mmCIF file of C-alpha atoms in Angstrom:
data_model
loop_
_atom_site.group_PDB
_atom_site.id
_atom_site.type_symbol
_atom_site.label_atom_id
_atom_site.label_comp_id
_atom_site.label_asym_id
_atom_site.label_seq_id
_atom_site.Cartn_x
_atom_site.Cartn_y
_atom_site.Cartn_z
ATOM 1 C CA MET P 1 0.110 0.000 0.032
ATOM 2 C CA TYR P 2 2.742 2.442 0.926
ATOM 3 C CA PRO P 3 4.674 3.400 -0.982
ATOM 4 C CA ASN P 4 2.664 2.939 -4.076
ATOM 5 C CA PRO P 5 4.915 1.556 -6.706
ATOM 6 C CA LEU P 6 4.081 4.158 -9.521
ATOM 7 C CA LYS P 7 7.266 6.201 -9.043
ATOM 8 C CA LYS P 8 9.441 3.150 -8.915
ATOM 9 C CA LYS P 9 8.008 1.653 -12.028
ATOM 10 C CA LEU P 10 8.403 4.958 -13.852
ATOM 11 C CA SER P 11 12.045 5.500 -12.600
ATOM 12 C CA SER P 12 13.043 1.942 -13.706
ATOM 13 C CA GLY P 13 11.611 2.450 -17.256
ATOM 14 C CA GLU P 14 8.608 0.132 -17.023
ATOM 15 C CA LEU P 15 5.542 0.916 -19.153
ATOM 16 C CA VAL P 16 2.798 2.385 -16.943
ATOM 17 C CA LEU P 17 -0.803 2.198 -18.080
ATOM 18 C CA GLY P 18 -3.888 3.662 -16.447
ATOM 19 C CA THR P 19 -7.190 5.126 -17.322
ATOM 20 C CA GLY P 20 -9.681 7.945 -16.600
ATOM 21 C CA GLY P 21 -13.435 8.341 -16.366
ATOM 22 C CA VAL P 22 -13.760 9.382 -12.816
ATOM 23 C CA HIS P 23 -16.127 12.430 -13.290
ATOM 24 C CA GLY P 24 -17.496 12.242 -9.778
ATOM 25 C CA PRO P 25 -16.529 10.755 -6.316
ATOM 26 C CA SER P 26 -18.306 7.527 -7.010
ATOM 27 C CA LEU P 27 -16.857 4.688 -5.242
ATOM 28 C CA HIS P 28 -18.835 2.177 -7.363
ATOM 29 C CA LEU P 29 -17.297 3.571 -10.404
ATOM 30 C CA VAL P 30 -13.820 3.614 -8.947
ATOM 31 C CA GLY P 31 -14.253 -0.089 -7.804
ATOM 32 C CA ALA P 32 -15.218 -1.042 -11.414
ATOM 33 C CA ILE P 33 -12.186 0.829 -12.726
ATOM 34 C CA ILE P 34 -9.840 -0.835 -10.341
ATOM 35 C CA GLY P 35 -11.148 -4.326 -11.414
ATOM 36 C CA THR P 36 -9.750 -3.764 -14.950
ATOM 37 C CA GLY P 37 -6.178 -3.663 -13.553
ATOM 38 C CA PRO P 38 -4.815 -0.275 -14.166
ATOM 39 C CA GLU P 39 -1.598 1.194 -12.415
ATOM 40 C CA PHE P 40 -3.141 4.481 -12.082
ATOM 41 C CA ILE P 41 -6.554 6.123 -12.288
ATOM 42 C CA TRP P 42 -6.788 9.745 -13.470
ATOM 43 C CA ILE P 43 -9.255 11.861 -11.527
ATOM 44 C CA ASP P 44 -9.858 15.336 -13.133
ATOM 45 C CA THR P 45 -10.601 18.244 -11.038
ATOM 46 C CA GLU P 46 -9.685 20.710 -13.674
ATOM 47 C CA HIS P 47 -12.790 20.377 -15.755
ATOM 48 C CA GLN P 48 -15.128 18.592 -13.387
ATOM 49 C CA PRO P 49 -17.360 20.392 -10.839
ATOM 50 C CA PHE P 50 -15.686 19.002 -7.662
ATOM 51 C CA GLY P 51 -12.076 19.303 -5.996
ATOM 52 C CA ALA P 52 -9.995 17.618 -3.293
ATOM 53 C CA GLU P 53 -12.547 17.980 -0.684
ATOM 54 C CA ALA P 54 -14.566 15.124 -2.472
ATOM 55 C CA LEU P 55 -11.787 12.842 -2.947
ATOM 56 C CA THR P 56 -10.725 11.505 0.574
ATOM 57 C CA ALA P 57 -12.455 8.161 0.181
ATOM 58 C CA THR P 58 -11.738 7.732 -3.430
ATOM 59 C CA CYS P 59 -7.999 8.206 -2.969
ATOM 60 C CA ALA P 60 -8.123 5.874 0.074
ATOM 61 C CA ILE P 61 -9.796 3.080 -1.757
ATOM 62 C CA MET P 62 -7.325 3.261 -4.566
ATOM 63 C CA ARG P 63 -4.399 3.231 -2.211
ATOM 64 C CA LEU P 64 -5.794 0.240 -0.146
ATOM 65 C CA ARG P 65 -6.201 -1.652 -3.454
ATOM 66 C CA GLY P 66 -2.771 -0.845 -4.774
ATOM 67 C CA VAL P 67 -3.775 1.650 -7.582
ATOM 68 C CA ALA P 68 -2.249 5.072 -7.621
ATOM 69 C CA PRO P 69 -4.605 7.869 -7.516
ATOM 70 C CA LEU P 70 -3.575 10.523 -10.164
ATOM 71 C CA VAL P 71 -5.298 13.818 -9.880
ATOM 72 C CA ARG P 72 -5.266 16.716 -12.168
ATOM 73 C CA VAL P 73 -5.519 20.113 -10.321
ATOM 74 C CA ALA P 74 -7.266 23.120 -11.845
ATOM 75 C CA TRP P 75 -4.214 25.319 -11.895
ATOM 76 C CA ASN P 76 -0.546 25.677 -10.675
ATOM 77 C CA ASP P 77 -1.773 26.695 -7.205
ATOM 78 C CA PRO P 78 -0.011 25.703 -4.034
ATOM 79 C CA ALA P 79 -3.295 25.432 -2.024
ATOM 80 C CA LEU P 80 -4.821 22.851 -4.945
ATOM 81 C CA ILE P 81 -1.734 20.957 -5.104
ATOM 82 C CA LYS P 82 -1.087 20.655 -1.437
ATOM 83 C CA LYS P 83 -4.775 19.545 -0.563
ATOM 84 C CA THR P 84 -4.638 17.126 -3.444
ATOM 85 C CA TYR P 85 -1.551 15.258 -2.030
ATOM 86 C CA ASP P 86 -3.071 15.508 1.461
ATOM 87 C CA VAL P 87 -6.183 13.643 0.628
ATOM 88 C CA GLY P 88 -4.228 10.751 -0.764
ATOM 89 C CA ALA P 89 -2.937 11.564 -4.394
ATOM 90 C CA VAL P 90 0.204 9.656 -5.468
ATOM 91 C CA ALA P 91 0.521 11.785 -8.446
ATOM 92 C CA VAL P 92 -0.542 15.262 -9.096
ATOM 93 C CA MET P 93 -0.806 16.663 -12.737
ATOM 94 C CA VAL P 94 -0.527 20.435 -13.094
ATOM 95 C CA PRO P 95 -1.915 21.691 -16.561
ATOM 96 C CA GLN P 96 -0.591 24.499 -18.863
ATOM 97 C CA ILE P 97 2.891 24.578 -17.691
ATOM 98 C CA ASP P 98 4.465 26.741 -20.383
ATOM 99 C CA ASP P 99 7.910 27.659 -19.109
ATOM 100 C CA ALA P 100 10.645 26.703 -16.544
ATOM 101 C CA GLU P 101 9.563 29.353 -14.137
ATOM 102 C CA ALA P 102 6.064 27.693 -13.876
ATOM 103 C CA ALA P 103 7.635 24.275 -13.689
ATOM 104 C CA ALA P 104 9.802 25.213 -10.815
ATOM 105 C CA ARG P 105 6.895 26.599 -8.881
ATOM 106 C CA ALA P 106 5.050 23.394 -9.462
ATOM 107 C CA VAL P 107 8.026 21.422 -7.939
ATOM 108 C CA GLU P 108 8.155 23.906 -5.007
ATOM 109 C CA PHE P 109 4.476 23.227 -4.366
ATOM 110 C CA ALA P 110 4.450 19.442 -4.595
ATOM 111 C CA ARG P 111 7.684 18.534 -2.539
ATOM 112 C CA TYR P 112 8.381 18.815 1.169
ATOM 113 C CA PRO P 113 11.613 20.733 2.178
ATOM 114 C CA PRO P 114 14.387 20.792 1.336
ATOM 115 C CA GLN P 115 13.252 19.906 -2.319
ATOM 116 C CA GLY P 116 10.343 22.130 -2.112
ATOM 117 C CA ASN P 117 8.202 24.300 0.168
ATOM 118 C CA ARG P 118 5.006 22.288 0.624
ATOM 119 C CA GLY P 119 3.306 22.584 4.074
ATOM 120 C CA ILE P 120 3.177 19.275 6.140
ATOM 121 C CA SER P 121 -0.133 17.894 7.233
ATOM 122 C CA PRO P 122 -1.328 14.814 5.221
ATOM 123 C CA ASN P 123 -4.605 13.408 6.349
ATOM 124 C CA TRP P 124 -4.967 10.320 4.168
ATOM 125 C CA PRO P 125 -2.628 8.156 6.364
ATOM 126 C CA MET P 126 -5.081 8.281 9.206
ATOM 127 C CA VAL P 127 -7.891 7.237 6.771
ATOM 128 C CA VAL P 128 -6.138 4.114 5.537
ATOM 129 C CA GLY P 129 -4.178 3.300 8.791
ATOM 130 C CA THR P 130 -0.809 4.089 7.639
ATOM 131 C CA ASP P 131 1.885 5.548 9.885
ATOM 132 C CA ARG P 132 1.694 9.147 9.399
ATOM 133 C CA ASP P 133 5.199 9.947 10.605
ATOM 134 C CA HIS P 134 6.734 7.380 8.112
ATOM 135 C CA VAL P 135 4.781 8.999 5.343
ATOM 136 C CA VAL P 136 5.823 12.479 6.189
ATOM 137 C CA ALA P 137 9.531 11.323 6.391
ATOM 138 C CA THR P 138 9.461 9.471 2.987
ATOM 139 C CA ALA P 139 6.865 11.437 1.056
ATOM 140 C CA ASN P 140 9.203 12.971 -1.445
ATOM 141 C CA GLU P 141 10.398 9.439 -2.346
ATOM 142 C CA GLU P 142 6.754 8.493 -3.330
ATOM 143 C CA THR P 143 5.513 11.852 -4.643
ATOM 144 C CA VAL P 144 4.983 11.911 -8.616
ATOM 145 C CA LEU P 145 4.744 15.272 -10.180
ATOM 146 C CA ILE P 146 3.323 15.450 -13.686
ATOM 147 C CA VAL P 147 3.493 18.702 -15.563
ATOM 148 C CA GLN P 148 1.280 19.148 -18.935
ATOM 149 C CA MET P 149 2.876 20.468 -22.097
ATOM 150 C CA GLU P 150 -0.390 21.674 -23.960
ATOM 151 C CA SER P 151 1.011 24.613 -26.167
ATOM 152 C CA LYS P 152 3.378 25.622 -28.710
ATOM 153 C CA THR P 153 4.981 27.903 -26.148
ATOM 154 C CA ALA P 154 5.620 24.978 -23.780
ATOM 155 C CA TYR P 155 7.149 23.035 -26.601
ATOM 156 C CA GLU P 156 9.292 25.887 -27.620
ATOM 157 C CA ASN P 157 10.472 26.125 -23.832
ATOM 158 C CA LEU P 158 10.833 22.259 -23.470
ATOM 159 C CA ASP P 159 14.662 22.316 -23.160
ATOM 160 C CA GLN P 160 14.478 24.792 -20.341
ATOM 161 C CA ILE P 161 11.513 22.999 -18.648
ATOM 162 C CA ILE P 162 13.433 19.651 -18.564
ATOM 163 C CA GLN P 163 16.368 21.484 -16.654
ATOM 164 C CA VAL P 164 14.058 21.928 -13.692
ATOM 165 C CA GLU P 165 14.751 19.299 -11.000
ATOM 166 C CA GLY P 166 11.817 17.458 -9.584
ATOM 167 C CA ILE P 167 9.658 16.775 -12.427
ATOM 168 C CA ASP P 168 8.833 13.031 -12.886
ATOM 169 C CA VAL P 169 6.445 13.031 -16.000
ATOM 170 C CA ILE P 170 5.773 15.443 -18.875
ATOM 171 C CA MET P 171 2.309 14.797 -20.035
ATOM 172 C CA VAL P 172 1.569 15.782 -23.628
ATOM 173 C CA GLY P 173 -2.079 17.160 -24.070
ATOM 174 C CA PRO P 174 -2.939 16.502 -27.742
ATOM 175 C CA LEU P 175 -6.217 18.490 -27.773
ATOM 176 C CA ASP P 176 -4.863 21.618 -26.218
ATOM 177 C CA LEU P 177 -1.834 21.390 -28.325
ATOM 178 C CA SER P 178 -3.831 21.188 -31.358
ATOM 179 C CA ALA P 179 -5.739 24.418 -30.322
ATOM 180 C CA SER P 180 -2.456 26.236 -29.552
ATOM 181 C CA LEU P 181 -1.387 25.416 -33.091
ATOM 182 C CA GLY P 182 -4.630 26.820 -34.520
ATOM 183 C CA LYS P 183 -6.020 23.430 -35.531
ATOM 184 C CA THR P 184 -8.513 22.864 -32.576
ATOM 185 C CA GLY P 185 -9.521 19.255 -32.400
ATOM 186 C CA ASP P 186 -7.380 17.925 -35.151
ATOM 187 C CA THR P 187 -5.021 15.977 -33.171
ATOM 188 C CA ASN P 188 -3.973 13.990 -36.075
ATOM 189 C CA ASP P 189 -2.582 17.133 -37.935
ATOM 190 C CA PRO P 190 1.029 16.412 -38.991
ATOM 191 C CA GLU P 191 2.375 19.300 -36.959
ATOM 192 C CA VAL P 192 0.668 17.981 -33.763
ATOM 193 C CA GLN P 193 2.020 14.576 -34.482
ATOM 194 C CA GLU P 194 5.563 15.773 -35.198
ATOM 195 C CA ILE P 195 5.768 17.546 -31.777
ATOM 196 C CA MET P 196 4.452 14.343 -30.143
ATOM 197 C CA GLU P 197 6.919 12.282 -31.849
ATOM 198 C CA ASP P 198 9.752 14.613 -30.880
ATOM 199 C CA VAL P 199 8.979 14.911 -27.049
ATOM 200 C CA PRO P 200 10.157 11.665 -25.978
ATOM 201 C CA ARG P 201 13.374 11.947 -28.127
ATOM 202 C CA ARG P 202 14.058 15.156 -26.307
ATOM 203 C CA LEU P 203 13.280 13.541 -23.018
ATOM 204 C CA LYS P 204 15.657 10.629 -23.455
ATOM 205 C CA GLY P 205 18.393 10.407 -20.802
ATOM 206 C CA THR P 206 16.614 13.071 -18.558
ATOM 207 C CA GLY P 207 14.986 10.691 -16.302
ATOM 208 C CA ILE P 208 11.648 12.441 -17.106
ATOM 209 C CA VAL P 209 8.971 10.117 -18.548
ATOM 210 C CA ALA P 210 6.901 11.315 -21.667
ATOM 211 C CA ALA P 211 3.075 10.579 -21.148
ATOM 212 C CA THR P 212 -0.059 11.235 -23.090
ATOM 213 C CA THR P 213 -3.601 10.185 -23.163
ATOM 214 C CA LEU P 214 -5.361 8.436 -26.121
ATOM 215 C CA VAL P 215 -8.239 6.142 -26.744
ATOM 216 C CA ASP P 216 -7.358 4.100 -30.013
ATOM 217 C CA VAL P 217 -5.124 1.118 -29.133
ATOM 218 C CA ALA P 218 -3.344 1.263 -32.391
ATOM 219 C CA GLU P 219 -2.410 4.832 -31.705
ATOM 220 C CA ILE P 220 -1.381 4.069 -28.076
ATOM 221 C CA GLN P 221 0.947 1.379 -29.390
ATOM 222 C CA GLU P 222 2.411 3.795 -31.994
ATOM 223 C CA LYS P 223 3.200 6.325 -29.048
ATOM 224 C CA ILE P 224 4.821 3.505 -27.055
ATOM 225 C CA ARG P 225 7.084 2.692 -30.075
ATOM 226 C CA TRP P 226 7.877 6.592 -30.150
ATOM 227 C CA GLY P 227 9.063 6.332 -26.528
ATOM 228 C CA TYR P 228 6.063 7.233 -24.315
ATOM 229 C CA GLY P 229 6.357 5.345 -21.120
ATOM 230 C CA MET P 230 3.122 6.415 -19.268
ATOM 231 C CA LEU P 231 -0.255 6.138 -21.207
ATOM 232 C CA ASN P 232 -3.719 7.044 -20.044
ATOM 233 C CA VAL P 233 -5.854 4.414 -22.072
ATOM 234 C CA GLY P 234 -9.253 6.057 -22.718
ATOM 235 C CA SER P 235 -11.910 5.870 -19.930
ATOM 236 C CA ILE P 236 -14.425 3.294 -18.689
ATOM 237 C CA VAL P 237 -17.176 5.775 -19.468
ATOM 238 C CA GLY P 238 -16.137 6.312 -23.083
ATOM 239 C CA TYR P 239 -15.347 2.858 -23.870
ATOM 240 C CA GLY P 240 -18.576 1.671 -22.317
ATOM 241 C CA ALA P 241 -20.588 4.210 -24.292
ATOM 242 C CA GLN P 242 -19.258 2.854 -27.497
ATOM 243 C CA VAL P 243 -19.982 -0.802 -26.572
ATOM 244 C CA LEU P 244 -23.514 0.205 -25.345
ATOM 245 C CA LYS P 245 -24.212 2.142 -28.580
ATOM 246 C CA GLY P 246 -22.970 -0.757 -30.631
ATOM 247 C CA ASN P 247 -25.271 -3.120 -28.877
ATOM 248 C CA LEU P 248 -28.199 -0.773 -29.058
ATOM 249 C CA ASP P 249 -27.784 -0.296 -32.739
ATOM 250 C CA GLU P 250 -27.484 -3.995 -33.407
ATOM 251 C CA LEU P 251 -30.614 -4.788 -31.468
ATOM 252 C CA ARG P 252 -32.704 -2.194 -33.092
ATOM 253 C CA ALA P 253 -31.431 -3.254 -36.573
ATOM 254 C CA ASN P 254 -31.912 -7.143 -35.706
ATOM 255 C CA PRO P 255 -34.062 -7.332 -32.582
ATOM 256 C CA LYS P 256 -34.622 -11.094 -32.696
ATOM 257 C CA GLY P 257 -31.070 -12.114 -33.952
ATOM 258 C CA GLU P 258 -32.567 -13.567 -37.008
#
């Protein structure tokens, strides 16, 4: 349970696969996702109408079952980042990191001294029955910080961003990247794909893992060949809706299976 092996797997170069789809603090949904065998589950508080205050039980269940809670905060804000780790997130993802200065702030907000300046008072150890003093003493060894590269500006500043010590993962956001390039929604545009192919090459040897989020299995396999080591594989909601729609369409076209 503690430490969660996510950081060790990332550091050793193992392929790490997870999924999303937690659009609310539903333990039934979380349990169903855990049953599929992900190494992390992405919980989004950037675009969904809830925050860290709703995640104590959700993160606790994931930790108890050996899955890493990965939570995207709404902004590069010390209050949001601190509270998210304190409720049990193993990994925090910070959106729209466009330069080295913003990346350095994220590291400062995510790490306990001397590596950062995060205030110390985690509450999740009491919830799951883990020794709080041990967690505090070793938190920096388990904590995973993910910064998102979602713009042309961030890509142009990538060489400076990767010089910032304390970043574990750079997550390329294809959709926002396409918008930044003036091609909103066209994530298959050659310019978007060229950048996505270049990022893992630039990260090679830095100790920082390249990550992204996709739905199509063949495209995910392509990105793994390109050097991506951490992939968010769609969501249970998205995949489930596809299967349900297919079943409904089939039943309406041929209700009796004749």
